[in-house]
Short mmCIF file of C-alpha atoms in Angstrom, two decimals:
data_model
loop_
_atom_site.label_atom_id
_atom_site.label_comp_id
_atom_site.label_asym_id
_atom_site.label_seq_id
_atom_site.Cartn_x
_atom_site.Cartn_y
_atom_site.Cartn_z
CA MET P 1 14.89 -42.49 -131.44
CA THR P 2 17.19 -40.38 -133.52
CA LEU P 3 20.89 -39.97 -133.87
CA ASN P 4 22.58 -36.66 -133.23
CA LEU P 5 25.07 -36.11 -136.04
CA CYS P 6 27.85 -33.58 -135.91
CA VAL P 7 30.22 -33.20 -138.88
CA LEU P 8 33.17 -30.91 -138.15
CA THR P 9 36.02 -29.62 -140.29
CA PRO P 10 38.84 -27.35 -139.14
CA ASN P 11 37.20 -24.42 -140.87
CA ARG P 12 33.56 -24.78 -139.95
CA ILE P 13 30.80 -26.98 -138.68
CA VAL P 14 29.23 -28.65 -141.69
CA TRP P 15 26.33 -30.47 -140.07
CA ASP P 16 24.84 -30.41 -136.62
CA SER P 17 21.39 -31.86 -136.27
CA GLU P 18 19.38 -35.07 -135.88
CA VAL P 19 19.22 -37.84 -138.45
CA LYS P 20 17.65 -41.25 -138.69
CA GLU P 21 20.50 -43.29 -140.16
CA ILE P 22 23.91 -42.80 -141.72
CA ILE P 23 26.17 -44.81 -143.97
CA LEU P 24 29.85 -44.13 -143.43
CA SER P 25 32.79 -45.41 -145.45
CA THR P 26 35.80 -46.51 -143.43
CA ASN P 27 39.04 -48.28 -144.35
CA SER P 28 37.39 -51.59 -143.65
CA GLY P 29 34.34 -50.97 -145.76
CA GLN P 30 31.07 -49.14 -145.43
CA ILE P 31 29.18 -49.28 -142.16
CA GLY P 32 25.60 -48.34 -141.52
CA VAL P 33 24.73 -46.81 -138.20
CA LEU P 34 21.25 -47.02 -136.71
CA PRO P 35 20.09 -45.74 -133.33
CA ASN P 36 21.52 -47.61 -130.33
CA HIS P 37 24.65 -48.70 -132.16
CA ALA P 38 27.49 -50.05 -130.03
CA PRO P 39 30.13 -47.43 -129.23
CA ILE P 40 32.96 -47.43 -131.78
CA ALA P 41 35.78 -45.16 -132.78
CA THR P 42 36.89 -45.53 -136.37
CA ALA P 43 38.95 -43.92 -139.10
CA VAL P 44 37.03 -42.51 -142.05
CA ASP P 45 38.34 -42.87 -145.57
CA ILE P 46 37.95 -40.34 -148.38
CA GLY P 47 34.46 -41.18 -149.52
CA ILE P 48 30.78 -40.48 -149.34
CA LEU P 49 28.66 -40.11 -146.25
CA ARG P 50 24.98 -40.80 -146.73
CA ILE P 51 22.48 -39.33 -144.33
CA ARG P 52 18.86 -40.33 -144.05
CA LEU P 53 16.31 -37.86 -142.77
CA ASN P 54 12.84 -39.40 -142.63
CA ASP P 55 12.79 -40.93 -146.08
CA GLN P 56 15.23 -38.74 -147.90
CA TRP P 57 18.88 -39.54 -148.45
CA LEU P 58 21.45 -36.73 -148.48
CA THR P 59 25.03 -37.19 -149.58
CA MET P 60 28.19 -35.50 -148.41
CA ALA P 61 31.75 -35.99 -149.60
CA LEU P 62 34.31 -36.40 -146.81
CA MET P 63 38.07 -36.03 -147.15
CA GLY P 64 39.16 -38.51 -144.53
CA GLY P 65 39.26 -38.23 -140.77
CA PHE P 66 37.77 -39.90 -137.73
CA ALA P 67 34.36 -40.80 -136.43
CA ARG P 68 33.20 -41.54 -132.93
CA ILE P 69 29.88 -43.19 -132.31
CA GLY P 70 28.64 -43.17 -128.74
CA ASN P 71 25.21 -43.46 -127.16
CA ASN P 72 23.24 -42.06 -130.10
CA GLU P 73 25.79 -39.29 -130.66
CA ILE P 74 27.91 -39.37 -133.79
CA THR P 75 30.87 -37.03 -134.14
CA ILE P 76 32.72 -37.03 -137.45
CA LEU P 77 35.93 -35.02 -137.73
CA VAL P 78 37.27 -34.65 -141.26
CA ASN P 79 39.83 -32.57 -143.07
CA ASP P 80 37.18 -31.20 -145.38
CA ALA P 81 33.59 -31.91 -146.29
CA GLU P 82 31.26 -30.81 -149.07
CA LYS P 83 27.53 -31.26 -149.22
CA GLY P 84 26.33 -33.02 -152.35
CA SER P 85 24.00 -30.17 -153.19
CA ASP P 86 26.89 -27.71 -153.14
CA ILE P 87 28.92 -29.54 -155.73
CA ASP P 88 28.47 -28.38 -159.29
CA PRO P 89 28.76 -31.41 -161.62
CA GLN P 90 30.18 -29.42 -164.54
CA GLU P 91 32.86 -27.86 -162.41
CA ALA P 92 33.71 -31.20 -160.82
CA GLN P 93 33.99 -32.84 -164.25
CA GLN P 94 36.37 -30.10 -165.42
CA THR P 95 38.50 -30.39 -162.29
CA LEU P 96 38.63 -34.17 -162.77
CA GLU P 97 39.85 -33.78 -166.35
CA ILE P 98 42.48 -31.22 -165.40
CA ASP P 99 43.72 -33.49 -162.61
CA GLU P 100 43.92 -36.48 -164.91
CA MET P 101 45.98 -34.55 -167.46
CA HIS P 102 48.18 -33.31 -164.64
CA ASN P 103 48.75 -36.87 -163.47
CA LEU P 104 49.71 -37.98 -166.97
CA ALA P 105 52.14 -35.09 -167.32
CA CYS P 106 53.76 -36.04 -164.02
CA LEU P 107 54.19 -39.60 -165.26
CA PHE P 108 56.00 -38.35 -168.35
CA VAL P 109 58.29 -36.19 -166.27
CA ASN P 110 59.14 -39.13 -164.04
CA VAL P 111 59.83 -41.39 -167.01
CA LYS P 112 62.27 -38.88 -168.45
CA MET J 1 49.24 46.51 -134.33
CA ALA J 2 51.63 47.87 -131.78
CA MET J 3 51.71 44.53 -130.00
CA ALA J 4 52.60 42.77 -133.25
CA ALA J 5 55.45 45.22 -133.82
CA LEU J 6 56.69 44.71 -130.26
CA ARG J 7 56.49 40.97 -130.73
CA ARG J 8 58.55 41.18 -133.90
CA GLU J 9 61.14 43.23 -132.03
CA GLY J 10 61.23 40.65 -129.28
CA ARG J 11 61.78 37.80 -131.71
CA ARG J 12 64.83 39.54 -133.15
CA PHE J 13 66.34 39.60 -129.70
CA ALA J 14 65.37 36.06 -128.85
CA PRO J 15 68.28 34.23 -130.52
CA LEU J 16 70.72 36.48 -128.66
CA ILE J 17 69.33 35.39 -125.34
CA SER J 18 70.06 31.79 -126.27
CA PRO J 19 68.89 29.31 -123.67
CA ARG J 20 70.51 26.00 -122.96
CA PRO J 21 68.72 23.07 -124.63
CA ILE J 22 66.46 20.84 -122.54
CA THR J 23 68.83 17.86 -122.48
CA ALA J 24 71.54 19.85 -120.78
CA VAL J 25 69.07 20.81 -118.08
CA ARG J 26 68.36 17.17 -117.24
CA SER J 27 72.02 16.31 -116.96
CA SER J 28 72.81 19.02 -114.41
CA PRO J 29 71.68 17.66 -111.07
CA ILE J 30 72.96 20.54 -108.94
CA VAL J 31 70.45 22.97 -110.32
CA PRO J 32 67.14 22.18 -108.70
CA THR J 33 64.71 23.37 -111.34
CA HIS J 34 61.50 22.30 -112.90
CA GLU J 35 62.35 20.31 -115.97
CA ASP J 36 60.75 22.53 -118.57
CA GLU J 37 61.84 25.91 -117.32
CA GLY J 38 65.61 25.64 -117.61
CA PRO J 39 68.16 26.56 -114.99
CA ILE J 40 68.01 29.79 -113.03
CA GLY J 41 69.55 32.63 -114.94
CA VAL J 42 67.88 31.74 -118.25
CA ARG J 43 64.37 33.02 -118.60
CA TYR J 44 62.81 30.47 -120.88
CA ILE J 45 63.50 27.68 -123.35
CA SER J 46 63.00 28.37 -126.98
CA THR J 47 59.53 27.92 -128.33
CA GLN J 48 61.11 26.32 -131.38
CA VAL J 49 62.31 23.36 -129.35
CA VAL J 50 58.91 22.80 -127.78
CA ARG J 51 57.24 23.11 -131.15
CA ASN J 52 59.50 20.43 -132.64
CA ARG J 53 58.72 18.10 -129.82
CA MET J 54 55.02 18.69 -130.25
CA LYS J 55 55.27 17.87 -133.94
CA SER J 56 57.01 14.55 -133.35
CA VAL J 57 54.62 13.55 -130.56
CA LYS J 58 51.67 14.34 -132.83
CA ASN J 59 53.14 12.16 -135.56
CA ILE J 60 53.60 9.31 -133.14
CA GLN J 61 50.00 9.67 -132.04
CA LYS J 62 48.78 9.48 -135.63
CA ILE J 63 50.87 6.40 -136.36
CA THR J 64 49.75 4.52 -133.28
CA LYS J 65 46.13 5.36 -133.97
CA ALA J 66 46.49 3.97 -137.49
CA MET J 67 48.15 0.81 -136.17
CA LYS J 68 45.25 0.32 -133.79
CA MET J 69 42.75 0.48 -136.67
CA VAL J 70 44.77 -1.99 -138.71
CA ALA J 71 44.97 -4.40 -135.78
CA ALA J 72 41.21 -4.09 -135.23
CA SER J 73 40.41 -5.01 -138.82
CA LYS J 74 42.87 -7.93 -138.81
CA LEU J 75 41.33 -9.14 -135.56
CA ARG J 76 37.86 -9.25 -137.05
CA ALA J 77 39.14 -11.36 -139.95
CA VAL J 78 40.87 -13.96 -137.76
CA GLN J 79 38.26 -14.07 -135.04
CA THR J 80 35.59 -15.86 -137.07
CA LYS J 81 38.12 -18.48 -138.13
CA ALA J 82 39.25 -19.06 -134.57
CA GLU J 83 35.71 -19.46 -133.30
CA ASN J 84 34.90 -21.97 -136.01
CA SER J 85 37.94 -24.03 -135.19
CA ARG J 86 37.11 -24.20 -131.51
CA GLY J 87 34.55 -26.94 -131.88
CA LEU J 88 37.15 -29.18 -133.43
CA TRP J 89 39.12 -30.32 -130.44
CA GLN J 90 36.17 -30.90 -128.14
CA PRO J 91 35.40 -34.41 -129.39
CA PHE J 92 39.02 -35.33 -128.83
CA THR J 93 38.88 -34.13 -125.27
CA ALA J 94 35.64 -36.00 -124.79
CA LEU J 95 37.16 -39.21 -126.11
CA LEU J 96 40.74 -39.05 -124.92
CA GLY J 97 40.49 -36.61 -122.04
CA ASP J 98 42.74 -33.68 -121.31
CA LEU J 99 45.29 -34.78 -118.75
CA PRO J 100 47.88 -32.13 -118.03
CA SER J 101 48.93 -33.95 -114.91
CA VAL J 102 50.11 -37.14 -116.58
CA ASP J 103 53.61 -38.04 -115.55
CA VAL J 104 55.74 -38.70 -118.60
CA LYS J 105 59.41 -38.99 -119.37
CA LYS J 106 59.72 -37.01 -122.55
CA ASN J 107 57.95 -33.69 -122.69
CA VAL J 108 57.94 -31.40 -125.67
CA VAL J 109 56.83 -27.83 -125.14
CA VAL J 110 55.47 -26.13 -128.25
CA THR J 111 55.55 -22.39 -127.67
CA ILE J 112 53.45 -20.27 -129.99
CA SER J 113 54.30 -16.59 -130.27
CA SER J 114 54.09 -13.72 -132.72
CA ASP J 115 56.61 -12.62 -135.31
CA LYS J 116 56.10 -8.89 -134.91
CA GLY J 117 56.41 -6.86 -131.76
CA LEU J 118 54.45 -3.98 -130.26
CA CYS J 119 51.80 -6.37 -129.02
CA GLY J 120 51.91 -5.97 -125.28
CA GLY J 121 53.07 -8.70 -122.92
CA ILE J 122 51.59 -11.83 -124.49
CA ASN J 123 54.87 -13.23 -125.76
CA SER J 124 56.60 -12.79 -122.45
CA THR J 125 53.82 -14.61 -120.61
CA SER J 126 53.99 -17.52 -123.05
CA VAL J 127 57.74 -17.81 -122.61
CA LYS J 128 57.41 -17.59 -118.84
CA ILE J 129 54.94 -20.43 -118.80
CA SER J 130 57.09 -22.55 -121.11
CA LYS J 131 60.04 -22.07 -118.81
CA GLY J 132 57.81 -22.93 -115.86
CA ILE J 133 56.76 -26.19 -117.48
CA TYR J 134 60.38 -26.96 -118.21
CA LYS J 135 61.28 -26.48 -114.56
CA LEU J 136 58.32 -28.52 -113.36
CA ASN J 137 59.28 -31.42 -115.53
CA SER J 138 62.99 -31.50 -114.98
CA GLY J 139 64.49 -34.23 -112.89
CA PRO J 140 66.20 -37.58 -113.22
CA GLU J 141 65.23 -39.52 -116.36
CA LYS J 142 62.99 -36.74 -117.52
CA GLU J 143 63.77 -34.43 -120.36
CA THR J 144 61.99 -31.48 -121.87
CA LYS J 145 62.54 -30.01 -125.29
CA TYR J 146 61.26 -26.88 -126.97
CA VAL J 147 59.67 -26.35 -130.34
CA ILE J 148 59.31 -22.66 -131.09
CA LEU J 149 56.88 -20.96 -133.44
CA GLY J 150 57.46 -17.24 -133.96
CA GLU J 151 60.34 -14.82 -133.76
CA LYS J 152 59.61 -13.31 -130.38
CA ALA J 153 59.79 -16.54 -128.39
CA LYS J 154 62.88 -17.53 -130.36
CA ALA J 155 64.63 -14.34 -129.30
CA GLN J 156 63.84 -14.95 -125.65
CA LEU J 157 64.47 -18.68 -125.46
CA VAL J 158 67.63 -18.81 -127.57
CA ARG J 159 69.38 -16.79 -124.91
CA ASP J 160 69.31 -19.30 -122.11
CA SER J 161 67.89 -22.59 -123.35
CA LYS J 162 69.73 -22.99 -126.62
CA LYS J 163 70.62 -26.62 -126.18
CA ASP J 164 67.05 -27.70 -125.53
CA ILE J 165 65.52 -26.29 -128.67
CA GLU J 166 64.58 -28.88 -131.26
CA LEU J 167 62.86 -26.91 -133.97
CA ILE J 168 62.26 -23.24 -134.76
CA ILE J 169 59.57 -22.12 -137.19
CA THR J 170 59.06 -18.46 -138.09
CA GLU J 171 57.09 -16.31 -140.54
CA LEU J 172 54.00 -18.38 -140.06
CA GLN J 173 51.65 -15.54 -140.85
CA LYS J 174 52.98 -14.49 -144.22
CA ASN J 175 50.15 -16.35 -145.91
CA PRO J 176 46.72 -16.47 -144.31
CA LEU J 177 46.50 -19.42 -141.95
CA SER J 178 44.97 -22.57 -143.32
CA TYR J 179 44.53 -26.05 -141.96
CA THR J 180 46.71 -27.64 -144.65
CA GLN J 181 49.63 -25.43 -143.74
CA VAL J 182 49.33 -26.23 -140.05
CA SER J 183 48.92 -29.94 -140.67
CA VAL J 184 52.14 -29.98 -142.71
CA LEU J 185 53.82 -28.22 -139.80
CA ALA J 186 52.43 -30.70 -137.31
CA ASP J 187 53.71 -33.51 -139.49
CA GLU J 188 57.21 -32.04 -139.47
CA ILE J 189 57.18 -31.73 -135.71
CA LEU J 190 55.94 -35.25 -135.19
CA LYS J 191 58.58 -36.64 -137.53
CA ASN J 192 61.52 -34.92 -135.95
CA VAL J 193 60.70 -35.00 -132.28
CA GLU J 194 60.33 -37.93 -129.95
CA TYR J 195 57.71 -37.32 -127.38
CA ASP J 196 55.50 -38.84 -124.77
CA ALA J 197 53.45 -35.72 -124.22
CA LEU J 198 53.20 -32.53 -126.21
CA ARG J 199 52.32 -29.40 -124.35
CA ILE J 200 51.18 -26.52 -126.52
CA VAL J 201 51.49 -23.10 -124.90
CA PHE J 202 49.47 -20.30 -126.43
CA ASN J 203 47.27 -17.34 -125.51
CA LYS J 204 43.60 -18.14 -125.63
CA PHE J 205 41.40 -15.37 -126.88
CA HIS J 206 38.49 -14.68 -124.54
CA SER J 207 37.70 -11.14 -125.53
CA VAL J 208 39.40 -8.06 -126.92
CA VAL J 209 40.81 -7.21 -123.52
CA SER J 210 41.43 -10.63 -122.02
CA PHE J 211 43.92 -13.19 -123.29
CA VAL J 212 44.59 -16.12 -121.04
CA PRO J 213 47.76 -18.17 -121.47
CA THR J 214 46.75 -21.82 -121.77
CA VAL J 215 48.42 -25.19 -122.10
CA SER J 216 46.91 -27.97 -124.18
CA THR J 217 48.23 -31.46 -123.71
CA VAL J 218 48.39 -34.09 -126.44
CA LEU J 219 49.56 -37.50 -125.39
CA SER J 220 51.35 -39.99 -127.55
CA PRO J 221 49.48 -43.20 -128.35
CA GLU J 222 51.61 -45.37 -126.09
CA ILE J 223 50.84 -43.21 -123.11
CA VAL J 224 47.16 -43.23 -124.04
CA GLU J 225 47.23 -47.03 -123.99
CA ARG J 226 49.00 -47.05 -120.67
CA GLU J 227 46.55 -44.64 -119.10
CA SER J 228 43.46 -46.32 -120.47
CA GLU J 229 44.59 -49.63 -119.12
CA SER J 230 45.19 -48.25 -115.70
CA GLY J 231 41.66 -46.91 -115.59
CA GLY J 232 40.83 -43.46 -114.44
CA LYS J 233 39.65 -40.81 -116.84
CA LEU J 234 40.74 -42.64 -119.95
CA GLY J 235 39.12 -45.89 -118.91
CA GLU J 236 36.14 -45.33 -121.13
CA LEU J 237 38.31 -45.44 -124.23
CA ASP J 238 38.29 -49.18 -123.93
CA SER J 239 34.55 -49.31 -124.04
CA TYR J 240 34.77 -48.09 -127.63
CA GLU J 241 35.42 -50.77 -130.13
CA VAL J 242 38.02 -49.44 -132.49
CA GLU J 243 37.62 -50.29 -136.14
CA GLY J 244 39.03 -49.34 -139.44
CA GLY J 245 42.58 -50.52 -139.56
CA GLU J 246 44.90 -53.36 -138.84
CA THR J 247 45.46 -52.80 -135.17
CA LYS J 248 44.14 -50.62 -132.43
CA GLY J 249 47.62 -49.14 -132.10
CA GLU J 250 47.63 -47.89 -135.66
CA ILE J 251 44.28 -46.19 -135.23
CA LEU J 252 45.40 -44.57 -132.02
CA GLN J 253 48.53 -43.33 -133.76
CA ASN J 254 46.49 -41.72 -136.53
CA LEU J 255 44.11 -40.33 -133.99
CA ALA J 256 46.93 -38.77 -131.97
CA GLU J 257 48.39 -37.14 -135.10
CA PHE J 258 45.03 -35.80 -136.15
CA GLN J 259 44.40 -34.52 -132.65
CA PHE J 260 47.76 -32.76 -132.62
CA SER J 261 47.17 -30.98 -135.90
CA CYS J 262 43.64 -29.91 -134.88
CA VAL J 263 44.80 -28.59 -131.54
CA MET J 264 47.74 -26.80 -133.21
CA PHE J 265 45.42 -25.19 -135.74
CA ASN J 266 43.14 -23.90 -133.02
CA ALA J 267 46.10 -22.75 -130.91
CA VAL J 268 47.72 -20.84 -133.77
CA LEU J 269 44.47 -19.09 -134.65
CA GLU J 270 43.74 -18.15 -131.04
CA ASN J 271 47.25 -16.82 -130.62
CA ALA J 272 46.89 -14.73 -133.76
CA CYS J 273 43.65 -13.26 -132.37
CA SER J 274 45.27 -12.53 -129.03
CA GLU J 275 48.21 -10.88 -130.78
CA GLN J 276 45.95 -8.51 -132.72
CA GLY J 277 43.87 -7.76 -129.65
CA ALA J 278 46.93 -7.05 -127.52
CA ARG J 279 48.36 -4.85 -130.25
CA MET J 280 45.08 -2.93 -130.38
CA SER J 281 45.10 -2.20 -126.69
CA ALA J 282 48.84 -1.40 -126.64
CA MET J 283 48.48 1.08 -129.51
CA ASP J 284 45.40 2.55 -127.91
CA SER J 285 47.14 3.29 -124.62
CA SER J 286 50.15 4.58 -126.54
CA SER J 287 48.09 7.08 -128.52
CA ARG J 288 46.34 8.16 -125.34
CA ASN J 289 49.71 8.74 -123.67
CA ALA J 290 50.83 10.73 -126.68
CA GLY J 291 47.70 12.85 -126.34
CA ASP J 292 48.48 13.53 -122.68
CA MET J 293 52.04 14.44 -123.52
CA LEU J 294 50.80 16.77 -126.23
CA ASP J 295 48.54 18.56 -123.72
CA ARG J 296 51.41 19.07 -121.32
CA LEU J 297 53.68 20.32 -124.09
CA THR J 298 51.01 22.75 -125.27
CA LEU J 299 50.81 24.22 -121.79
CA THR J 300 54.58 24.56 -121.67
CA TYR J 301 54.57 26.15 -125.11
CA ASN J 302 51.98 28.72 -124.10
CA ARG J 303 53.77 29.53 -120.89
CA THR J 304 57.05 29.96 -122.75
CA ARG J 305 55.44 32.17 -125.35
CA GLN J 306 53.76 34.36 -122.75
CA ALA J 307 56.94 34.63 -120.71
CA SER J 308 58.91 35.81 -123.70
CA ILE J 309 56.27 38.41 -124.56
CA THR J 310 56.25 39.66 -120.97
CA THR J 311 60.03 39.93 -120.99
CA GLU J 312 60.04 41.96 -124.20
CA LEU J 313 57.36 44.25 -122.84
CA ILE J 314 59.24 44.86 -119.60
CA GLU J 315 62.45 45.64 -121.42
CA ILE J 316 60.80 48.01 -123.85
CA ILE J 317 58.83 49.79 -121.16
CA SER J 318 61.77 50.10 -118.80
CA GLY J 319 63.93 51.27 -121.70
CA ALA J 320 61.33 53.84 -122.64
CA SER J 321 60.87 55.08 -119.08
CA ALA J 322 64.64 55.33 -118.65
CA LEU J 323 64.79 57.53 -121.74
CA GLU J 324 62.01 59.76 -120.44
CA GLY J 325 63.24 60.54 -117.25
#
């Protein structure tokens, strides 16, 4: 028994195939979904989605949205999604540093 | 050689036998003549006039052909985006249903149109449908308001429904369309307008020659609650346990906003595709018409030229024969 996972963003379909299990992070914590889960509709926070195929775990970063889990069909609609393998750690580190400096600068401006 | 000399002679006489210009011919109804030949008494219209007309028609043909190419390339760019965004609203419809027939008190019609013209009849059809929805939903206790995207619908709706317009947004396509831009727009609309049901009117892009005007309905969360409680199509919403927030109402509110921005994004992209497709076919038929006109003018030009040559010949020959004998 497998789950059919579909991850959609406004610009493209990020994932559309079968998986064994997923771990989703919502506003009320992380939930794990196995086959034959009860039907739920939930909001998804900005966080990491973990997908298990056979014995391998894949990660994907989601930028918030909604998820609907029905009879073995999971549909996740998010503003944006990036596969873990597509993210370059160096680039992400640089972007993080730039954003942190930007935040500090904004604080100074506000204080003035 | 002799013919060339005769022709040169004839051309020197031509300005003396000055014909009336074509416009004057059209304005004189008493003279029953064929449009291009001028009234009786004047032999022909000047080849110069016909040549000028041919030049301007040829220029128009070139311009419309170029506009068609530009529209074709823009269409290709937007089409992939529109197709990718189509899958987005299907889960919403599966969960919440698409109920255009729900009876609500406050309707808001969001009309999506283009900013630039020369794109066929798509804007007029959208406006017609918006006005139709307005009429359908008018009655005691019910009110309908407009939100307009695009210059063309604004021009048409400002004329007679000025008091019902809530918000006008133009110049949407200055920057390439992105989801963030549309979601900001959707936010603005949701903040400023009270609604029970939002009806989005746009032209759905089926193929380069077919654009179907469609209406997408987005219901407000209160109405969704009401409908799901009363059973019917939305009854299965209750079978889903809703998690991830304080109350079910809050989740439904977020869901409705997200649904609205997704549907808007898809609608704006599809309308952009339809606009480029309609412009392509309008420019295509226009350049074909220009080609036909050019053919007809060429025939007229040749006839005029030959008539003037014949006239010169007759005059010269009769003059010569009169001298002889």
